[in-house]
mmCIF file of C-alpha atoms in Angstrom:
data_model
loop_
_atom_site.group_PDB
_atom_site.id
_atom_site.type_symbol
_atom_site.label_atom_id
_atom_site.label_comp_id
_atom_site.label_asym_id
_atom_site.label_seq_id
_atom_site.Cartn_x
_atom_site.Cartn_y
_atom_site.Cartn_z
ATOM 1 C CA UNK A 25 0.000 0.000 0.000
ATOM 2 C CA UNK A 26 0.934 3.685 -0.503
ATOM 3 C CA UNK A 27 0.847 6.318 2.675
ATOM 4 C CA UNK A 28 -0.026 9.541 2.180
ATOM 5 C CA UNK A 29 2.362 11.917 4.602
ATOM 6 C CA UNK A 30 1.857 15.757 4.915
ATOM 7 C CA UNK A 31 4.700 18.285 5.710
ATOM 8 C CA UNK A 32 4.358 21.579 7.169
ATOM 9 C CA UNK A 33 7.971 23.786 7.619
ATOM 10 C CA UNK A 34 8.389 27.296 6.653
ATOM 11 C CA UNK A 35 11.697 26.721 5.535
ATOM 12 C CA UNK A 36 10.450 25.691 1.952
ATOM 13 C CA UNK A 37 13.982 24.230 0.742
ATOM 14 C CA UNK A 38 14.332 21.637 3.381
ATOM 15 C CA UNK A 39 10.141 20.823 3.061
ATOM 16 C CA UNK A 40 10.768 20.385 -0.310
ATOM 17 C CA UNK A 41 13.893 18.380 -0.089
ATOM 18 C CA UNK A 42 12.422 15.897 2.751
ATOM 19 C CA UNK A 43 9.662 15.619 0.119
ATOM 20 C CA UNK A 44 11.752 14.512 -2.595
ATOM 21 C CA UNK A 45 13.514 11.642 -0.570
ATOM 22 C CA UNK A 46 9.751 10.656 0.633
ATOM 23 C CA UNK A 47 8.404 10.208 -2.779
ATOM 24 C CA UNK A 48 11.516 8.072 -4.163
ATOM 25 C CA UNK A 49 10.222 6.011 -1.687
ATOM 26 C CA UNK A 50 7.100 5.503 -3.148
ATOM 27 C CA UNK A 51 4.908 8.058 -0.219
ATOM 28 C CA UNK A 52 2.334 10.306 -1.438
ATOM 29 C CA UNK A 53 3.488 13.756 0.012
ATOM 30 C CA UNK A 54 1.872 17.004 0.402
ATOM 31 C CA UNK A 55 4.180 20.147 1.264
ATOM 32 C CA UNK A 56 2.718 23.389 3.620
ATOM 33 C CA UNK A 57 4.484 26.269 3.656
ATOM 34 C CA UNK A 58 2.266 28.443 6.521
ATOM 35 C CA UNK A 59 0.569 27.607 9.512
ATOM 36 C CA UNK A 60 -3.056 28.493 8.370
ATOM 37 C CA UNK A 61 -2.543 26.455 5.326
ATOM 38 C CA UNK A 62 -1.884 23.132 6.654
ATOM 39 C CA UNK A 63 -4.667 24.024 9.628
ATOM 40 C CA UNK A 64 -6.998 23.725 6.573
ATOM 41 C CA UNK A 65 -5.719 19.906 5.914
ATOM 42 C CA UNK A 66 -5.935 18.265 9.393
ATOM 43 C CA UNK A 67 -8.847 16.348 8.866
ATOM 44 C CA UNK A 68 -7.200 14.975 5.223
ATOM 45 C CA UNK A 69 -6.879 11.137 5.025
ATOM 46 C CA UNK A 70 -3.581 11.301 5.928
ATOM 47 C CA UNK A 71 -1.154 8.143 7.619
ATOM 48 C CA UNK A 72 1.832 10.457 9.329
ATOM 49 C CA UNK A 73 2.170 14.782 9.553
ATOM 50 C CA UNK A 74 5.643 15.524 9.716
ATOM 51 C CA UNK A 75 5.727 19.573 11.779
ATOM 52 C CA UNK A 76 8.232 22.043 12.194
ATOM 53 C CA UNK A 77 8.087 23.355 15.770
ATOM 54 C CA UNK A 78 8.984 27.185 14.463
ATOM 55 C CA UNK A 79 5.791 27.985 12.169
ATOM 56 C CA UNK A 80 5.309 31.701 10.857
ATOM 57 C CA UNK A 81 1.918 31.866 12.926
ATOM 58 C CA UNK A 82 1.662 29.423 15.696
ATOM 59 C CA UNK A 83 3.912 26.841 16.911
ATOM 60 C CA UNK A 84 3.993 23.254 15.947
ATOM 61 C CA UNK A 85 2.762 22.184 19.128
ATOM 62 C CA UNK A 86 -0.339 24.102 18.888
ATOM 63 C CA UNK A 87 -0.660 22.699 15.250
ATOM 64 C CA UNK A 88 -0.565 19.030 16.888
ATOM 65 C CA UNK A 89 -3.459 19.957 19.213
ATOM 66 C CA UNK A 90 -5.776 20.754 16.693
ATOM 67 C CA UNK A 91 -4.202 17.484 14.567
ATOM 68 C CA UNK A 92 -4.882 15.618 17.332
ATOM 69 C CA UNK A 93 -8.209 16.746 18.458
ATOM 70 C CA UNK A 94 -9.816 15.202 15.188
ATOM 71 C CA UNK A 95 -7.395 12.265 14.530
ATOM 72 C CA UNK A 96 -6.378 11.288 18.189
ATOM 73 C CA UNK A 97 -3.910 8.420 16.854
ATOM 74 C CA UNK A 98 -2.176 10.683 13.966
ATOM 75 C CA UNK A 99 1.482 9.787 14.180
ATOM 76 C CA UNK A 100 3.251 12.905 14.052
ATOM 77 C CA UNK A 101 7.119 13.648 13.831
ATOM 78 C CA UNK A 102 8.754 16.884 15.135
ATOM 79 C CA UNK A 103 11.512 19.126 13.087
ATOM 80 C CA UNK A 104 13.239 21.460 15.338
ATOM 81 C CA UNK A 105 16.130 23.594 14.888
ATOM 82 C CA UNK A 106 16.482 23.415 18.414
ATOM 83 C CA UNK A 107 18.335 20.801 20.348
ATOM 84 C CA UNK A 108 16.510 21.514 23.486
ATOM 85 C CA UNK A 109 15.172 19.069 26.066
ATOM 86 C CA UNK A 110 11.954 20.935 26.958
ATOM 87 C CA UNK A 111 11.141 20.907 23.446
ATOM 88 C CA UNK A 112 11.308 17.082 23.054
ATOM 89 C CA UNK A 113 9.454 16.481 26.755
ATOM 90 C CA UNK A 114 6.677 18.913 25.440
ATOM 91 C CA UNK A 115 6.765 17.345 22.286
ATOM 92 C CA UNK A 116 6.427 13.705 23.927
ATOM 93 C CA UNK A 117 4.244 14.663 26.389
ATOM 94 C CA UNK A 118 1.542 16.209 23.759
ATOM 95 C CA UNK A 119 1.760 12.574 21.956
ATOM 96 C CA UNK A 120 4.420 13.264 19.121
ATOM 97 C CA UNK A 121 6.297 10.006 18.068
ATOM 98 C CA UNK A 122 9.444 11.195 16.862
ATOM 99 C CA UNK A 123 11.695 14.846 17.331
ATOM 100 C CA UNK A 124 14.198 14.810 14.949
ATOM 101 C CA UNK A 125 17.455 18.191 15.645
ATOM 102 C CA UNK A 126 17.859 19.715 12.607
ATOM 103 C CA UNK A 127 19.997 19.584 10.570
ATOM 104 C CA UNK A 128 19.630 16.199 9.911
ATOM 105 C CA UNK A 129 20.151 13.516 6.912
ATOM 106 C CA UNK A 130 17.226 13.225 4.620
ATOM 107 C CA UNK A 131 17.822 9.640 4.836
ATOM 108 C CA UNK A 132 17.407 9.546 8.805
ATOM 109 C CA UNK A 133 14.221 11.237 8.364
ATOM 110 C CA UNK A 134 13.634 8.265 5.672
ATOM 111 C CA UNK A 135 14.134 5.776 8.155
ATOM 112 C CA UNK A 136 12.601 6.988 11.061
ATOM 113 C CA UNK A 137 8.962 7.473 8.831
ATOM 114 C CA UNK A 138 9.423 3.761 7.259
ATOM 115 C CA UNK A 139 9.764 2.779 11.859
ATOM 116 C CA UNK A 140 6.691 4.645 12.394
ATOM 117 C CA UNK A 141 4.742 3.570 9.772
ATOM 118 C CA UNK A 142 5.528 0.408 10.285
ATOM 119 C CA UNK A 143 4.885 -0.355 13.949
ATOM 120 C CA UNK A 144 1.948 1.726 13.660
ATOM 121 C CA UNK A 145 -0.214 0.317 10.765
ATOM 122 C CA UNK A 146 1.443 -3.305 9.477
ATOM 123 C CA UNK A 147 -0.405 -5.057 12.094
ATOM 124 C CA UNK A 148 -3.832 -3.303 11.679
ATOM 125 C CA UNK A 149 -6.050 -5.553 11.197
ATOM 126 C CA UNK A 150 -8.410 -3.304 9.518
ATOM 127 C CA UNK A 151 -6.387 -1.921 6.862
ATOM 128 C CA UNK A 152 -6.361 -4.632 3.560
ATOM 129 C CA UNK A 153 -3.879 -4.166 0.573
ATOM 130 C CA UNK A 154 -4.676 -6.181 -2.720
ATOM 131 C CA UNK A 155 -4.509 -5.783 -5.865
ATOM 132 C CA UNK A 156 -3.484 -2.170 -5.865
ATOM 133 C CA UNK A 157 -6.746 -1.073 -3.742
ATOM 134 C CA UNK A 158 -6.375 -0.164 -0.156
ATOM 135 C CA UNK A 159 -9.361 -1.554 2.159
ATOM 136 C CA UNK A 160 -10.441 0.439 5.013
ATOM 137 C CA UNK A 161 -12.695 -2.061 7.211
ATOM 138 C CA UNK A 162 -13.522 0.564 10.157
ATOM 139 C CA UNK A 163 -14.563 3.713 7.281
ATOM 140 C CA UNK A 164 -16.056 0.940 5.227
ATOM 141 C CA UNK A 165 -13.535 2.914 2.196
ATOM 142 C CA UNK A 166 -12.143 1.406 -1.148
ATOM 143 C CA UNK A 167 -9.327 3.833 -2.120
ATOM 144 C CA UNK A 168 -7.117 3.384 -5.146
ATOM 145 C CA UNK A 169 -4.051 5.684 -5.505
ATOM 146 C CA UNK A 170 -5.490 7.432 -2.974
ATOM 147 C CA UNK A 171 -8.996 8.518 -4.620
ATOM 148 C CA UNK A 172 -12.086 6.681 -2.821
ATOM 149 C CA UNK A 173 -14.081 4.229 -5.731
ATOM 150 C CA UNK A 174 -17.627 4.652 -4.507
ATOM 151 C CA UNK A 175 -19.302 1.291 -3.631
ATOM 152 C CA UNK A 176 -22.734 0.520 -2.550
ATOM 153 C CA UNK A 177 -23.550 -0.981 0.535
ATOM 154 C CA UNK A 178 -23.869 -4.399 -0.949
ATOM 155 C CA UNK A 179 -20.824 -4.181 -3.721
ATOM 156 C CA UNK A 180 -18.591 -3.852 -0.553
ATOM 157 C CA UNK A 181 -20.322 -6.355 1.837
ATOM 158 C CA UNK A 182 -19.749 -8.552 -1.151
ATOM 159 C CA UNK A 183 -16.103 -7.561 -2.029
ATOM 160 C CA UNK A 184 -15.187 -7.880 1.949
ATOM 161 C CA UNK A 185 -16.930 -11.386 1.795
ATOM 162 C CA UNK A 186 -14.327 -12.208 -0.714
ATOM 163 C CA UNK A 187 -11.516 -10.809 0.946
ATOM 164 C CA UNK A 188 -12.340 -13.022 4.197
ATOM 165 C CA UNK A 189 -12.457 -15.671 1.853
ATOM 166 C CA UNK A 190 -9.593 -15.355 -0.219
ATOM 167 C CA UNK A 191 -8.794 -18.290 -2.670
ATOM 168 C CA UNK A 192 -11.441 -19.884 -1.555
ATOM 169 C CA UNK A 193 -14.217 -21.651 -3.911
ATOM 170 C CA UNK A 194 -17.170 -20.055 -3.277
ATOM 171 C CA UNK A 195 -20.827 -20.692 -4.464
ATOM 172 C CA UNK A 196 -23.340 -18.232 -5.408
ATOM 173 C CA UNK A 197 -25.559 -19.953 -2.437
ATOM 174 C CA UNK A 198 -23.348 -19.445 0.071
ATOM 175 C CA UNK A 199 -22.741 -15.882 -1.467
ATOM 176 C CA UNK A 200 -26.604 -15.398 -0.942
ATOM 177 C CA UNK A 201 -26.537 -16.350 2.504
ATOM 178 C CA UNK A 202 -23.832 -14.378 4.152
ATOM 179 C CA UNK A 203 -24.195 -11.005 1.958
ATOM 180 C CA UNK A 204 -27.996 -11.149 1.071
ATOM 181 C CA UNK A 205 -28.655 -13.411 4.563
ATOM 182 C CA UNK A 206 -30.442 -16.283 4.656
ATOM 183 C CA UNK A 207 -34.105 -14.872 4.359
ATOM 184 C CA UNK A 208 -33.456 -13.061 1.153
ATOM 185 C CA UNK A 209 -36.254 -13.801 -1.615
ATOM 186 C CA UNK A 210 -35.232 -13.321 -5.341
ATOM 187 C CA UNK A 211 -33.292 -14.835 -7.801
ATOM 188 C CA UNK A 212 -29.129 -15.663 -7.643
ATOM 189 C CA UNK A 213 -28.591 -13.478 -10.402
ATOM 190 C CA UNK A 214 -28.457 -10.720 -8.200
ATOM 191 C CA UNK A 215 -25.006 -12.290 -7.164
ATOM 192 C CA UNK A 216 -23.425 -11.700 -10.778
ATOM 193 C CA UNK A 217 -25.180 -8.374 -11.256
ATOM 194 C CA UNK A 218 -23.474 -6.963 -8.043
ATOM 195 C CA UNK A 219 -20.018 -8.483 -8.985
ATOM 196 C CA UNK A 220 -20.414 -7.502 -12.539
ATOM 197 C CA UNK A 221 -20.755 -3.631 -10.895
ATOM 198 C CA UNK A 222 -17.864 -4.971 -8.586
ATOM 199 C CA UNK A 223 -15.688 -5.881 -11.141
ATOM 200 C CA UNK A 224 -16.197 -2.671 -13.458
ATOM 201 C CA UNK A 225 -15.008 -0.454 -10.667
ATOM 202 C CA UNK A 226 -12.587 -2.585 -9.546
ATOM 203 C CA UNK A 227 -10.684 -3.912 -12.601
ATOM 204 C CA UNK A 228 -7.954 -4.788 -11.044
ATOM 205 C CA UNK A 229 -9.378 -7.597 -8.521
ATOM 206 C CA UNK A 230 -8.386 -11.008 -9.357
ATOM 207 C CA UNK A 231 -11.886 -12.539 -8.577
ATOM 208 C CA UNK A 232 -12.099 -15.739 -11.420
ATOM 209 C CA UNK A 233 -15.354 -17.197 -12.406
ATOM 210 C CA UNK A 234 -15.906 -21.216 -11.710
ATOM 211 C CA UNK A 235 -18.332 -21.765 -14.136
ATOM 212 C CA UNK A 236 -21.098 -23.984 -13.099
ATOM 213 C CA UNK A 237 -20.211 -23.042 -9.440
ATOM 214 C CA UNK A 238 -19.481 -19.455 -8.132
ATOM 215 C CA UNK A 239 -16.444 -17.448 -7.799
ATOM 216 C CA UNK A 240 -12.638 -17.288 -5.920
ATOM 217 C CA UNK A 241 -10.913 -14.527 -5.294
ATOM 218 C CA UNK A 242 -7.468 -14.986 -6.480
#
């Protein structure tokens, strides 16, 4: 999967130059310049903010309370050009999860972001990566390169049926029972209609046809 990281520093050289090492690493990243700009961006579906601590309005710690009043679990890393330890208790204490002295190597930064991202979303269980789509289980989302494909209710009940059943045989019956439940009343073709919608805005799933039987997701 691809994570989307925002950057607000001032100092538009090194934002843009952390940026550049980000994306070679195959991040989305979005570059602030000002304070009020990135305020308008907190609530973007975002997996990391990296902040400077020296913004041209407010401080960086002020822009991490109003981060974290909407996202409460944003990982957020700290620029500062100064080495101070009250900075880095204030920044630990207000739920930052890295401070990083400039200057620094852009690599360091690098490597710190691929730690975070790591320990904080590889083992969530409701974030699914396949086939190029990203599936968000708790928003009930389908992204792909980070623009939402609009399902209906059903199209994703029946795409996250597949996913819990990966390479598994299954038949339009048992399809009909778990997505439609077991007191639906119509005919099975609803089952290929709804895929058939699936599969046009979702070209990219592997889900194979067993003729005579159902489907597997591949």
């Amino acid at each position: 999967m691809k994570y989307r990281i925002n950057i607000i520093d001032d100092e538009k050289q090194l934002n843009d130059l952390v940026r550049t090492y980000l994306e070679k690493e195959g991040f989305y990243v979005y570059s602030f310049y000002t304070y009020d700009e990135a305020l308008l961006h907190i609530e973007d579906d975002v997996h990391l903010w990296i902040v400077d601590i020296m913004l041209d309005k407010e401080s960086g710690f002020e822009l991490l309370n109003q981060i974290k009043a909407v996202k409460p679990d944003m990982p957020i890393v700290f620029m500062s050009a100064r080495d101070q330890e009250l900075d880095r208790i204030i920044g630990l204490e207000k739920g930052c999860d890295e401070y990083i002295t400039k200057p620094f190597a852009p690599k360091e930064m690098v490597l710190r972001v691929h730690n975070i991202l790591k320990r904080v979303y590889k083992n969530n269980p409701f974030l699914i990566s396949i086939d190029g789509y990203l599936i968000d289980e708790v928003k009930r989302k389908v992204l792909k390169d980070e623009e939402e494909i609009d399902l209906t209710t059903k199209e994703y009940d029946l795409l996250l049926f597949f996913l819990k059943n990966r390479s598994l045989a299954i038949s339009r019956e048992q399809i009909l029972s778990k997505v439609w439940e077991e007191f639906y009343f119509g005919s099975d073709r609803v089952v290929d209609d709804t895929l058939r919608r699936l599969r046009k805005k979702m070209p990219n799933l592997n889900i194979k046809t067993i003729y005579g039987f159902g489907y597997r997701l591949d």
